[in-house]
Short mmCIF file of C-alpha atoms and ligand atoms in Angstrom, two decimals:
data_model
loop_
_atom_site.label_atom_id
_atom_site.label_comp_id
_atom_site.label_asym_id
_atom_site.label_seq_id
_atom_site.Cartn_x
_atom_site.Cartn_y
_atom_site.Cartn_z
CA UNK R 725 -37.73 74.58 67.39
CA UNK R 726 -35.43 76.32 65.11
CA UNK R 727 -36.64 78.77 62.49
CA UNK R 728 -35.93 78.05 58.85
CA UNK R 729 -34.15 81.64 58.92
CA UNK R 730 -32.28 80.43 61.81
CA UNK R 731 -31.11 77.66 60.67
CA UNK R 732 -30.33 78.88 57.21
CA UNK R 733 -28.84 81.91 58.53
CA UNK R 734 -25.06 81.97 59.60
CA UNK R 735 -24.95 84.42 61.61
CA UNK R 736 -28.23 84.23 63.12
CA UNK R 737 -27.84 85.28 66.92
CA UNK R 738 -25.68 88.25 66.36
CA UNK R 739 -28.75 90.57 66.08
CA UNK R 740 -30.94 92.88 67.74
CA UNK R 741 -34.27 92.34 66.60
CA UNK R 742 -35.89 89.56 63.90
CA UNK R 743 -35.65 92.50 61.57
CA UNK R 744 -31.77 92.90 61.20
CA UNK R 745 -31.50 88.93 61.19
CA UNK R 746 -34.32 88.89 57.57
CA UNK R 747 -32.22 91.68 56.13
CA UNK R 748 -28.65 89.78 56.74
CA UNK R 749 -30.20 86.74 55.31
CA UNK R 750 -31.65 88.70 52.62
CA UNK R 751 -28.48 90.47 51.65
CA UNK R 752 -26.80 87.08 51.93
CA UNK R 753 -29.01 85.30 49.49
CA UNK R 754 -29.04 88.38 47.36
CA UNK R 755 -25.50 88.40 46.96
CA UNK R 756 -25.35 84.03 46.19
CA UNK R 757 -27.78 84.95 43.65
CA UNK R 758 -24.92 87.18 41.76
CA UNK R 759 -23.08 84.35 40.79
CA UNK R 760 -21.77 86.03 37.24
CA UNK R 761 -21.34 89.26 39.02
CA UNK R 762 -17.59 90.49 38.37
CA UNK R 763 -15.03 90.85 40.93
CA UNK R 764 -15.42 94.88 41.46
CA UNK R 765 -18.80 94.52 41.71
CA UNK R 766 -18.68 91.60 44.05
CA UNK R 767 -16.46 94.19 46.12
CA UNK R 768 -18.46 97.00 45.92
CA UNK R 769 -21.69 95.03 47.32
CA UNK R 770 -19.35 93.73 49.84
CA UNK R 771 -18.46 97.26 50.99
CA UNK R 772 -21.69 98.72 50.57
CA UNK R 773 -23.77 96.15 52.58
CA UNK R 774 -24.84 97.26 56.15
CA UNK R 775 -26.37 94.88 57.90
CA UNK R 776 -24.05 92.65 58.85
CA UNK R 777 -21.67 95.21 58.96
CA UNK R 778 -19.11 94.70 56.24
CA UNK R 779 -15.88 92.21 57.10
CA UNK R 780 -12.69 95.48 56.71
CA UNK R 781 -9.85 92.73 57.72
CA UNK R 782 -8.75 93.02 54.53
CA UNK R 783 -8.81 97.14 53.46
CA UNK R 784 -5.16 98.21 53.20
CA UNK R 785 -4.25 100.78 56.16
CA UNK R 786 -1.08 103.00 55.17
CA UNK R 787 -2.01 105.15 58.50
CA UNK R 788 -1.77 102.65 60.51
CA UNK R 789 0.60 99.94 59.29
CA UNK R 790 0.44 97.51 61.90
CA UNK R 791 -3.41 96.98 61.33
CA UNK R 792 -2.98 95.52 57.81
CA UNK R 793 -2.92 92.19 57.10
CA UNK R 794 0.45 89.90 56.29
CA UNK R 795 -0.49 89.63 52.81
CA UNK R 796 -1.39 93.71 51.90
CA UNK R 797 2.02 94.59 53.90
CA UNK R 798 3.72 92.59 51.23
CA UNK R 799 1.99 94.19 48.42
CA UNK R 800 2.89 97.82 49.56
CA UNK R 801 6.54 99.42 48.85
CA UNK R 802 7.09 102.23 50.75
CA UNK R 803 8.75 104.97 47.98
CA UNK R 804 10.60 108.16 48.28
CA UNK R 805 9.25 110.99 47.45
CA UNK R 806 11.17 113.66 45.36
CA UNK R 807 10.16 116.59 47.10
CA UNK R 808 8.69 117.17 50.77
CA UNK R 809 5.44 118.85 49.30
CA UNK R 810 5.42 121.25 51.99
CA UNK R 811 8.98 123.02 50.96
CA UNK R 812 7.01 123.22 47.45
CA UNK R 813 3.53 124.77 48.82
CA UNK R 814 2.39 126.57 52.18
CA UNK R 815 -1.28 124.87 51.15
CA UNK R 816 -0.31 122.00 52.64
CA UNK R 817 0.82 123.30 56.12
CA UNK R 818 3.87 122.38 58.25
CA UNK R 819 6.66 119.80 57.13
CA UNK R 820 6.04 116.59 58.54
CA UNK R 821 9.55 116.12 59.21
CA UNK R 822 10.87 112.41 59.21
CA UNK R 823 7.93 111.70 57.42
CA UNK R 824 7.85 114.35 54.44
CA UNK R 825 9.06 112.17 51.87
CA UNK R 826 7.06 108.88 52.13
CA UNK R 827 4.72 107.54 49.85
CA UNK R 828 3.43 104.66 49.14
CA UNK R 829 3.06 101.79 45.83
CA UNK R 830 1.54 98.73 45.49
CA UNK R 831 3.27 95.79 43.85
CA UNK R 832 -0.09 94.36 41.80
CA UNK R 833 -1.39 97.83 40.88
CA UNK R 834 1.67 99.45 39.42
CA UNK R 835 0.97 103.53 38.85
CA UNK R 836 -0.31 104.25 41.71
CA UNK R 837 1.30 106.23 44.50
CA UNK R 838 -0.58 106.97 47.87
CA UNK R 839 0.58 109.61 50.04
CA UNK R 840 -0.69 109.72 53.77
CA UNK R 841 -1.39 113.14 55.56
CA UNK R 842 -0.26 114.86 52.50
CA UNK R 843 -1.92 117.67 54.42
CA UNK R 844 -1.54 119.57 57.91
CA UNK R 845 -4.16 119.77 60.12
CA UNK R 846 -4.77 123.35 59.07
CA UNK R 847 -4.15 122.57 55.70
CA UNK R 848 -6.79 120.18 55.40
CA UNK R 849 -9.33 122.95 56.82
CA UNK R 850 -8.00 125.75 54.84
CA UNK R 851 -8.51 123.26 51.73
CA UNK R 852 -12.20 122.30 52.80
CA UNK R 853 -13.34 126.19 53.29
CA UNK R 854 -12.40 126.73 49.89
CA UNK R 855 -13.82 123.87 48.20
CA UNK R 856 -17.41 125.06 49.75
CA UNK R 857 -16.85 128.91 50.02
CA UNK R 858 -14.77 129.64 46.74
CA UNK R 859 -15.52 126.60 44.42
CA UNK R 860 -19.06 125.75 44.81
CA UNK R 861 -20.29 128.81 42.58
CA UNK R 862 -20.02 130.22 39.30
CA UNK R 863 -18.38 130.25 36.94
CA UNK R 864 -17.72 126.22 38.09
CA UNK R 865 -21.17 124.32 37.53
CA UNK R 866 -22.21 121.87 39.94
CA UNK R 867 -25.20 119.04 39.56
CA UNK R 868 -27.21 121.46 40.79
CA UNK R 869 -27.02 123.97 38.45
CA UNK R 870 -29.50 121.18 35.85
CA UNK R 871 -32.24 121.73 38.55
CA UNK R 872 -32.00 125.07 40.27
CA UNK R 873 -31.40 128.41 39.10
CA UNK R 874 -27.79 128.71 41.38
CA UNK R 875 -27.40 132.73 42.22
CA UNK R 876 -23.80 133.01 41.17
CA UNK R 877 -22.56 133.40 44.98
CA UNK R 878 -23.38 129.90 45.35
CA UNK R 879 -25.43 127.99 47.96
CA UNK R 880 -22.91 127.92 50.13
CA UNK R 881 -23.47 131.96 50.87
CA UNK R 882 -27.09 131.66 51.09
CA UNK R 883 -26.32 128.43 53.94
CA UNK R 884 -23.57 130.92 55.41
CA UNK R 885 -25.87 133.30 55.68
CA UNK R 886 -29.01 131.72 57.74
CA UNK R 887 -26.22 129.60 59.42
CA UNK R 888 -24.79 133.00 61.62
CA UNK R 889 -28.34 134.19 61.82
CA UNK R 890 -27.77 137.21 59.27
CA UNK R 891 -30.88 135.81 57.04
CA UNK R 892 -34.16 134.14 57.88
CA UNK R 893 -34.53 130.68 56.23
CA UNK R 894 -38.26 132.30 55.66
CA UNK R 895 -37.00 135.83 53.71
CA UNK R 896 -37.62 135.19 49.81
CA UNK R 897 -34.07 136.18 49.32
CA UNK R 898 -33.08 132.15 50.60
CA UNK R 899 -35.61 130.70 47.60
CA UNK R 900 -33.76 128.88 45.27
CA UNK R 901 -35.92 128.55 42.72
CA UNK R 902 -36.59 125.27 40.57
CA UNK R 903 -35.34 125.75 36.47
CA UNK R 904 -38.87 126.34 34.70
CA UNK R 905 -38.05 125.30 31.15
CA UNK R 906 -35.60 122.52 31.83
CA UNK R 907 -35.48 120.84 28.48
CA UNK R 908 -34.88 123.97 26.35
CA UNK R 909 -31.96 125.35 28.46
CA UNK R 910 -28.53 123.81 26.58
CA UNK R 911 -26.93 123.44 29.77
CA UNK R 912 -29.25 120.74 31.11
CA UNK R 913 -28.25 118.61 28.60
CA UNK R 914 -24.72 119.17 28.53
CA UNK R 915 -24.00 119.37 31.73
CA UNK R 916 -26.19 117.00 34.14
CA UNK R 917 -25.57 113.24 34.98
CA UNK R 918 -28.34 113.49 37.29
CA UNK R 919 -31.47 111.80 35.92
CA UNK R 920 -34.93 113.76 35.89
CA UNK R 921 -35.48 113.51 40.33
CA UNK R 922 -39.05 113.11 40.95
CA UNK R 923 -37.96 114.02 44.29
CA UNK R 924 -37.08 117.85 43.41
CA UNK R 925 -38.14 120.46 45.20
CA UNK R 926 -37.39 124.28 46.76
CA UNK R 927 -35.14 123.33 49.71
CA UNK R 928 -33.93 126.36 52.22
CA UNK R 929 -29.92 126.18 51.60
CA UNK R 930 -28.79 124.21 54.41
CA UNK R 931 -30.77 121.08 52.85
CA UNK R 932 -30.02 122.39 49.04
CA UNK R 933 -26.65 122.14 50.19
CA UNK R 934 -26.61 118.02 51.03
CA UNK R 935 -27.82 118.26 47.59
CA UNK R 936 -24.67 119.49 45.67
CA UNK R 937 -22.98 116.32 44.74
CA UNK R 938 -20.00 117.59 42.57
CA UNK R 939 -19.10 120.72 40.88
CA UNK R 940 -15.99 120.96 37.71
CA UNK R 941 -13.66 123.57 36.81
CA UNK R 942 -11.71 124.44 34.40
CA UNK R 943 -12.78 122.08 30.99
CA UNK R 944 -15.68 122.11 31.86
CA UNK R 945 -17.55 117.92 31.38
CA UNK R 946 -19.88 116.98 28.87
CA UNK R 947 -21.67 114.26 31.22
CA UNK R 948 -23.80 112.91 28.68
CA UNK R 949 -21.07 112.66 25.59
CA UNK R 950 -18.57 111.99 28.26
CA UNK R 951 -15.85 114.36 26.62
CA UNK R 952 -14.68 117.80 27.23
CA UNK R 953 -16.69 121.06 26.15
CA UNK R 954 -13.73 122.62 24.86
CA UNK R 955 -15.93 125.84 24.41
CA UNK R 956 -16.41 125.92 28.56
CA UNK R 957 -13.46 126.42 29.80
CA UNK R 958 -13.15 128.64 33.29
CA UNK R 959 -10.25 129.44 34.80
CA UNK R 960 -8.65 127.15 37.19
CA UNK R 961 -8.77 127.51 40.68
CA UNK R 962 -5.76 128.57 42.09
CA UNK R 963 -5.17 127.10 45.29
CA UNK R 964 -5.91 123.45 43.57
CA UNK R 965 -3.30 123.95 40.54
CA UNK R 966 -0.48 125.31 43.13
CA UNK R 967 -1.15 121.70 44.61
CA UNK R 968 -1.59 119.22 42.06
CA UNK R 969 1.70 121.02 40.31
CA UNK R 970 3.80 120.29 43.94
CA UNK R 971 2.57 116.16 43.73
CA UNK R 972 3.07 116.59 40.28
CA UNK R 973 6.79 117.19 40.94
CA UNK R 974 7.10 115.16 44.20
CA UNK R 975 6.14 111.92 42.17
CA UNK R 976 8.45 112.35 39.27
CA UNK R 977 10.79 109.32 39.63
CA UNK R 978 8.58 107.31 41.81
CA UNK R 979 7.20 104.18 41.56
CA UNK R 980 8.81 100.45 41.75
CA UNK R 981 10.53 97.55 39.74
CA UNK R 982 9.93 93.96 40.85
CA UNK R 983 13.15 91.78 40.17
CA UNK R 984 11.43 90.73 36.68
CA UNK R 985 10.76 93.73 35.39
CA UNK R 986 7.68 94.27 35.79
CA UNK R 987 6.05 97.46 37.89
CA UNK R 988 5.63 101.30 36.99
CA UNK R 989 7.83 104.41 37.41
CA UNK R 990 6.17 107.92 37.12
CA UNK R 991 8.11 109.99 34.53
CA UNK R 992 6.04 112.17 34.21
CA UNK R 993 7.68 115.75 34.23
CA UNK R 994 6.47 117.50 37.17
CA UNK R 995 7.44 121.16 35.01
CA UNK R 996 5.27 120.19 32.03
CA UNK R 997 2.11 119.02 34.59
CA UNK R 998 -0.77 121.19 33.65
CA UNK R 999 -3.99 121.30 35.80
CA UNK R 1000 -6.62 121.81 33.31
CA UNK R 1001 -9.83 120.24 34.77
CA UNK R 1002 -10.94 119.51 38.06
CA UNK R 1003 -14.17 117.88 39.62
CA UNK R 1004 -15.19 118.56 43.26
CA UNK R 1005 -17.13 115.52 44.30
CA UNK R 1006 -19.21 116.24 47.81
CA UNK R 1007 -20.24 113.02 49.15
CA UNK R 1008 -22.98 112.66 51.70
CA UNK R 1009 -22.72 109.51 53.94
CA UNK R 1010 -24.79 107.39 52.18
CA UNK R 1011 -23.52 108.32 48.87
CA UNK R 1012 -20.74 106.05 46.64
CA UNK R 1013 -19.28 106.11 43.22
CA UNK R 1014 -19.75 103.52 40.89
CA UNK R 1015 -16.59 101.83 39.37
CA UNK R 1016 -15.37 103.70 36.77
CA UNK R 1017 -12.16 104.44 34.25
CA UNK R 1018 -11.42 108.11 34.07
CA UNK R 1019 -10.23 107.91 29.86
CA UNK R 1020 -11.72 111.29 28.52
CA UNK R 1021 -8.81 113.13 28.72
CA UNK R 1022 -6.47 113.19 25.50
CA UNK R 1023 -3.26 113.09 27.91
CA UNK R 1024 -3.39 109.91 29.50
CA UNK R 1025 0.20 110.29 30.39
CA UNK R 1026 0.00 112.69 32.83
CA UNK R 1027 -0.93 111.48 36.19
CA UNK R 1028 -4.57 111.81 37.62
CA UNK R 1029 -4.26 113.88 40.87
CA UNK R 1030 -6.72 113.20 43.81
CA UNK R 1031 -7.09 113.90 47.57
CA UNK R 1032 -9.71 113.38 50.25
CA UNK R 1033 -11.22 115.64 52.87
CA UNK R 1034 -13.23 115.25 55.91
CA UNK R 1035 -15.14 111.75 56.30
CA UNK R 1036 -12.92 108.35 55.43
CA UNK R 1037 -13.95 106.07 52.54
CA UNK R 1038 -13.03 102.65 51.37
CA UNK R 1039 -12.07 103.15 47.87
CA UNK R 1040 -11.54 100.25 45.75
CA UNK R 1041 -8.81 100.01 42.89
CA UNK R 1042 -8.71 97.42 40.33
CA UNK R 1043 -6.87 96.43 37.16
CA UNK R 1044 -8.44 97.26 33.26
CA UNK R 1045 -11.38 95.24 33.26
CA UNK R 1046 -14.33 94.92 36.23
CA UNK R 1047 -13.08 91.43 36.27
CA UNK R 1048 -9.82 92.06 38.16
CA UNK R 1049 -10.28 91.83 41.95
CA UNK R 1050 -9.83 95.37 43.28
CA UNK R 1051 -8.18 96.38 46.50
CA UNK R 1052 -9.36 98.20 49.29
CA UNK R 1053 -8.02 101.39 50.34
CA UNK R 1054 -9.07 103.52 53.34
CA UNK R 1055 -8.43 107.29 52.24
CA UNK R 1056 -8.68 109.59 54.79
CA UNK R 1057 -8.64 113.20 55.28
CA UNK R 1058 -5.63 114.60 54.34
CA UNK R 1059 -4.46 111.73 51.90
CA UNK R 1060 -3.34 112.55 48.16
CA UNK R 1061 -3.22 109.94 45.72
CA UNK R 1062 -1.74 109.97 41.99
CA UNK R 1063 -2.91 107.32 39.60
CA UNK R 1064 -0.23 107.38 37.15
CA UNK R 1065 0.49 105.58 33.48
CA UNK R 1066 -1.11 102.17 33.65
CA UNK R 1067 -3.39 103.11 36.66
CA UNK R 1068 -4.49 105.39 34.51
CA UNK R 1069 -6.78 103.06 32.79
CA UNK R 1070 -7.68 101.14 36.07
CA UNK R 1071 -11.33 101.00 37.04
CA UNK R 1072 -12.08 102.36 40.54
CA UNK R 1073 -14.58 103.82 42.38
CA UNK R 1074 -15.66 104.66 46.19
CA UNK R 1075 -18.45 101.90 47.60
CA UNK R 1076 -18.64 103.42 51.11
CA UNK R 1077 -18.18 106.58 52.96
CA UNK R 1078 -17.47 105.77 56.61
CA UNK R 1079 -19.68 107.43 59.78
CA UNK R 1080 -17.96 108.63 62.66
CA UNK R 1081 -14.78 108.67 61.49
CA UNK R 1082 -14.00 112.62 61.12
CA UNK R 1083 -11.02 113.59 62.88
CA UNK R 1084 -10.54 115.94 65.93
CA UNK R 1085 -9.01 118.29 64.03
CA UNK R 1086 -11.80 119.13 62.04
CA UNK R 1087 -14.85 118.19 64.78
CA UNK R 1088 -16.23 121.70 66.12
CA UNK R 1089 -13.37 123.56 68.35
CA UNK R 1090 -14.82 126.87 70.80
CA UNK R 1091 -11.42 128.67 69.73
CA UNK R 1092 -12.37 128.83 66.01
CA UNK R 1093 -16.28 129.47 65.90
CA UNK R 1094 -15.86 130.17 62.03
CA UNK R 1095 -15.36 126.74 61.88
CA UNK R 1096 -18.22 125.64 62.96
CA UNK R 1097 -20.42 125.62 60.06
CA UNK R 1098 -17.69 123.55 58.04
CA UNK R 1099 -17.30 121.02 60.89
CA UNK R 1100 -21.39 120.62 60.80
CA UNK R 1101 -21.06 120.26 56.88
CA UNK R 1102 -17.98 117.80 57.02
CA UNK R 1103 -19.24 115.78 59.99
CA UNK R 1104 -21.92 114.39 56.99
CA UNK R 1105 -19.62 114.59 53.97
CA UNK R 1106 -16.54 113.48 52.55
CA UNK R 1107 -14.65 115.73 49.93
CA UNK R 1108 -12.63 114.43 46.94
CA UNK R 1109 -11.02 117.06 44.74
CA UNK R 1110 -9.12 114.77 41.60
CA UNK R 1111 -7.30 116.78 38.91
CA UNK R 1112 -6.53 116.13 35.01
CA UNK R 1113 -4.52 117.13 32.33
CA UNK R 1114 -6.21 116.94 29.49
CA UNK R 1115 -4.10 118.06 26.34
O1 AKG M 1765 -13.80 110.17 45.42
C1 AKG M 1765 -12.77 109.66 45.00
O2 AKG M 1765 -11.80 109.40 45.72
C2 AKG M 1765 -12.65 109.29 43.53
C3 AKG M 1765 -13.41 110.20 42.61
C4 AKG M 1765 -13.29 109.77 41.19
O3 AKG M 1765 -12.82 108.71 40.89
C5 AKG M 1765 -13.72 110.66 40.11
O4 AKG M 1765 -14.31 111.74 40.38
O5 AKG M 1765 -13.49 110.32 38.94
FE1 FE2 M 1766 -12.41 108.57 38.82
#
């Protein structure tokens, strides 16, 4: 005899145990029940869902152009870039030759250029030290700095540290201690998304450090009013300035015009960009972003600059309301994106980080044991590092 949940079930046989088949059909159900949901958030459940397995036919590929479907290799326009970004910076390694110059549009979300493998190799693991080693500490605050009194070396040192053996996870010196009077300390209030965690507790630093979700520099972000504390500003990072100035410049002039007119070109002077604040986002596998528009900035001219590290995501980008059907992306280590004029004001936001798919490159390697403890952190995580202009 066949089981209700059988029969009601499309895709009952494909699992392993009775378990996985309730959960499918619960997810399935769950998601018919969402009739009024809107399209991004139709997407993002799609994305998110685990069990089945989500359906990627339809995520757009630039990596790998022959995977993509018929209908997303019409919407993309490959685009010349101004500059090979490489000639501009050594942060992003070697020249990829034949390939320096490409980026990439798409016709139905004007403003937004993608550029593949923006990054070297090397690059990308120069770029990744120095998001956890040189960024993740004061004067930058992070989401952990509402919770935990941070020593100003970071966590990151303190992980370093027991890591190579020089500390014992047991020596008092690794206690990061919980904030005692978290409501009277102006920070808190200013400065943390994260809602009161019932869950909070001393961790030794190589669990603290799962825990550091983003950190922001320069302007610093007023989470809560969801402007700019114009009195918290720290300087800029470097390293991330010298590269969101070279896309800056390599996207002036690019974009596309459809035979009616209608389509985006960035003209955005690459000489007047000016990197004024940053967020770090550290994603842990089962961590996502919520769809969003990024509109606190008084510029909204100047493109939004934004590049992945480590673990793949699909990252969905739709139009100015929830209601436009967003597309899937897969950005992968290495990849820069620019979301310039009207994808500016284009909801978007990052359902799924993807297991297992960290490159060789930066997977543990015997001839460069100082990697090591970056490989172990990025073989969990994904980095995004996005850039604004604010004034
Ligand atoms: O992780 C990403 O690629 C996007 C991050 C983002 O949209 C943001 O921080 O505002
Ligand atoms: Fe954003």
């Amino acid at each position: 005899m066949v089981s209700n949940l059988a029969s009601n079930n499309p895709t009952a046989g494909k699992f392993r145990s009775k378990r996985q088949e309730k959960l499918a059909l619960k997810n399935a159900q769950s998601n018919k029940s969402f009739v009024n949901q809107t399209a991004f958030r139709t997407a993002e459940r799609a994305y998110r869902t685990r069990i089945p397995p989500p359906d990627f036919t339809n995520v757009i590929d630039f990596a790998n152009l022959e995977r993509n479907t018929q209908e997303n290799l019409d919407r993309m326009v490959k685009v010349e870039l101004k500059h090979d970004l490489a000639a501009l910076s050594p942060l992003f390694g070697e020249s990829k030759g034949n390939e320096a110059k490409v980026g990439y549009t798409l016709k139905d979300f004007p403003g937004v250029v993608i550029i593949p493998r923006a990054f070297s190799p090397d690059a990308q693991k120069d770029i990744i030290k120095s998001c956890l080693r040189n960024h993740a500490k004061h004067p930058n605050l992070s989401n952990l700095d509402a919770h935990y009194e941070v020593p100003d070396d970071g966590i990151w040192s303190l992980h370093e540290k027991v890591f190579k053996g020089e500390l014992s996870e047991d020596d008092p010196s690794c206690v990061v201690p919980l904030k005692a009077n978290k409501d009277d300390d102006e920070d808190i209030g200013a400065y943390s998304n994260t809602p009161k965690d019932s869950h909070l507790a001393e961790l030794p630093p190589s669990q603290l450090i799962r825990r550091l979700r983003w950190i922001t520099c320069g302007y610093q972000y007023n989470w809560l009013e969801k402007k700019y504390a114009l009195d918290k500003r720290f300087p800029f990072p470097e390293d991330i300035s010298d590269i969101a100035i070279s896309v800056a410049k390599a996207i002036e002039g690019v974009g596309h015009i459809e035979a009616d007119g209608s389509g985006y070109v960035n003209r955005y002077e690459g000489d007047k960009y000016k990197p004024e604040a940053g967020v770090i986002n550290y994603y842990q596998l089962k961590d996502s972003l919520m769809a969003h528009v990024d509109k606190s900035e008084i510029n909204m001219d100047a493109p939004l600059i934004s590049f992945s590290l480590g673990q793949s995501c699909i990252y969905l980008l739709g139009g100015a309301t929830r209601d436009v059907p967003p597309v899937a992306i897969y950005l992968r280590s290495g990849d820069m994106m620019a979301m310039c004029g009207p994808c500016r004001a284009a909801f978007h936001g990052v359902p799924r980080i993807l297991e297992g798919t960290l490159p060789d490159h930066l997977k543990p390697n015997p001839e460069d044991p100082d990697w090591d403890i970056y490989a172990d952190f990025v073989n969990e995580a994904r980095i995004n590092v996005n850039i604004r202009q604010v004034f």
